[in-house]
Amino acid sequence: DGCDRDRLGRLIAGCLLAGLALLMKYSAVILVPLLALYPLLRGRPRQALWALLPLGLVALWSLHNAWVYGEVHILHILGRSYGPGSAWADNLCGVPVVLGSLVYLMPVLMWRVALRNDHVLAWVVGGVAVTELLTWLYLGEQLDDQYVFWSMTGAALLVLCLGEGTRQALRFRDRDPEAVDSAFLIAWLCAPLLFSVLFAPFQAVRHFIPALPPLVILALRALEGRRKSGEAMPRVFLALLLAA
């Protein structure tokens, strides 16, 4: 809001909140590049400088650590938890399982794809789900059926939303506001996923919570879409979506 309306107070307040989040949990560092990216996409590069404010709070916190304890806490945590022992491959396998919690979005999204006769996207989504299943079979892991189901649906949902978002983001060169929003939503979705895979020492549901809002927004934007003449969203699907 501070960026769109050029309100300095909102910009500072938002960056201060991001800084407090970073002090509370270091994984909130993903907010820093996102805070800088949004004004850059909006063509307001000067506002991106406010993204340095959260880093300033962390710098003050680190100076306090060095002065009081003789050691910087964030460096201690990185050295202890994010060493070479972190298994990024295991973390990657956990991503689609957690995203499968939004499986209720799949029926209406696939209905939308079928109504649009988007055969390519439909085949890609189906192929991702099958590939995920074959991967688990190949690994020979002793996994229960629920784990495999959530993994398949989560991977398919992620690809579907990224595909729809990318389709809209391709109009970015025309400075289409929807394209700019889609580009930012894709970055917002991918940032916590990449962070949790590459840097987290273990996988946990809380690592993915920041990725769920942009995933839902991309899904709803895909449902809105640019409808053809005579195409309408059945009320029963909207009712089920709201109920879920």
PDB file of C-alpha atoms in Angstrom, residues 99-100 102-113 122 125-126 129 149 152-161 219 223 237 241:
ATOM      1  CA  LEU A  99       1.307 -28.064  -0.567  1.00  0.00           C
ATOM      2  CA  GLY A 100      -1.084 -30.972  -0.936  1.00  0.00           C
ATOM      3  CA  LEU A 102      -4.612 -27.165  -0.671  1.00  0.00           C
ATOM      4  CA  VAL A 103      -5.906 -30.117  -2.676  1.00  0.00           C
ATOM      5  CA  TYR A 104      -9.458 -28.745  -2.482  1.00  0.00           C
ATOM      6  CA  LEU A 105      -8.432 -26.183  -5.124  1.00  0.00           C
ATOM      7  CA  MET A 106      -7.577 -28.853  -7.706  1.00  0.00           C
ATOM      8  CA  PRO A 107     -11.075 -29.892  -8.915  1.00  0.00           C
ATOM      9  CA  VAL A 108     -12.225 -26.379  -9.727  1.00  0.00           C
ATOM     10  CA  LEU A 109      -8.847 -25.459 -11.244  1.00  0.00           C
ATOM     11  CA  MET A 110      -8.832 -28.527 -13.484  1.00  0.00           C
ATOM     12  CA  TRP A 111     -12.433 -27.791 -14.439  1.00  0.00           C
ATOM     13  CA  ARG A 112     -11.278 -24.336 -15.503  1.00  0.00           C
ATOM     14  CA  VAL A 113      -8.417 -25.804 -17.550  1.00  0.00           C
ATOM     15  CA  ALA A 122      -3.649 -30.477 -18.479  1.00  0.00           C
ATOM     16  CA  VAL A 125      -0.184 -31.339 -14.619  1.00  0.00           C
ATOM     17  CA  GLY A 126      -1.078 -34.987 -15.133  1.00  0.00           C
ATOM     18  CA  ALA A 129       1.494 -36.203 -10.758  1.00  0.00           C
ATOM     19  CA  PHE A 149      -1.399 -38.922  -2.414  1.00  0.00           C
ATOM     20  CA  MET A 152       1.129 -36.126  -6.087  1.00  0.00           C
ATOM     21  CA  THR A 153      -1.611 -33.554  -5.580  1.00  0.00           C
ATOM     22  CA  GLY A 154       0.762 -30.986  -4.106  1.00  0.00           C
ATOM     23  CA  ALA A 155       3.189 -31.262  -7.026  1.00  0.00           C
ATOM     24  CA  ALA A 156       0.335 -31.004  -9.547  1.00  0.00           C
ATOM     25  CA  LEU A 157      -1.141 -27.964  -7.781  1.00  0.00           C
ATOM     26  CA  LEU A 158       2.233 -26.199  -7.634  1.00  0.00           C
ATOM     27  CA  VAL A 159       2.854 -26.714 -11.358  1.00  0.00           C
ATOM     28  CA  LEU A 160      -0.691 -25.669 -12.247  1.00  0.00           C
ATOM     29  CA  CYS A 161      -0.518 -22.402 -10.304  1.00  0.00           C
ATOM     30  CA  ALA A 219      -5.173 -20.109  -7.936  1.00  0.00           C
ATOM     31  CA  LEU A 223     -10.156 -18.990 -11.768  1.00  0.00           C
ATOM     32  CA  PHE A 237     -17.972 -24.592  -7.334  1.00  0.00           C
ATOM     33  CA  LEU A 241     -14.393 -23.361  -2.609  1.00  0.00           C
TER      34      LEU A 241
END
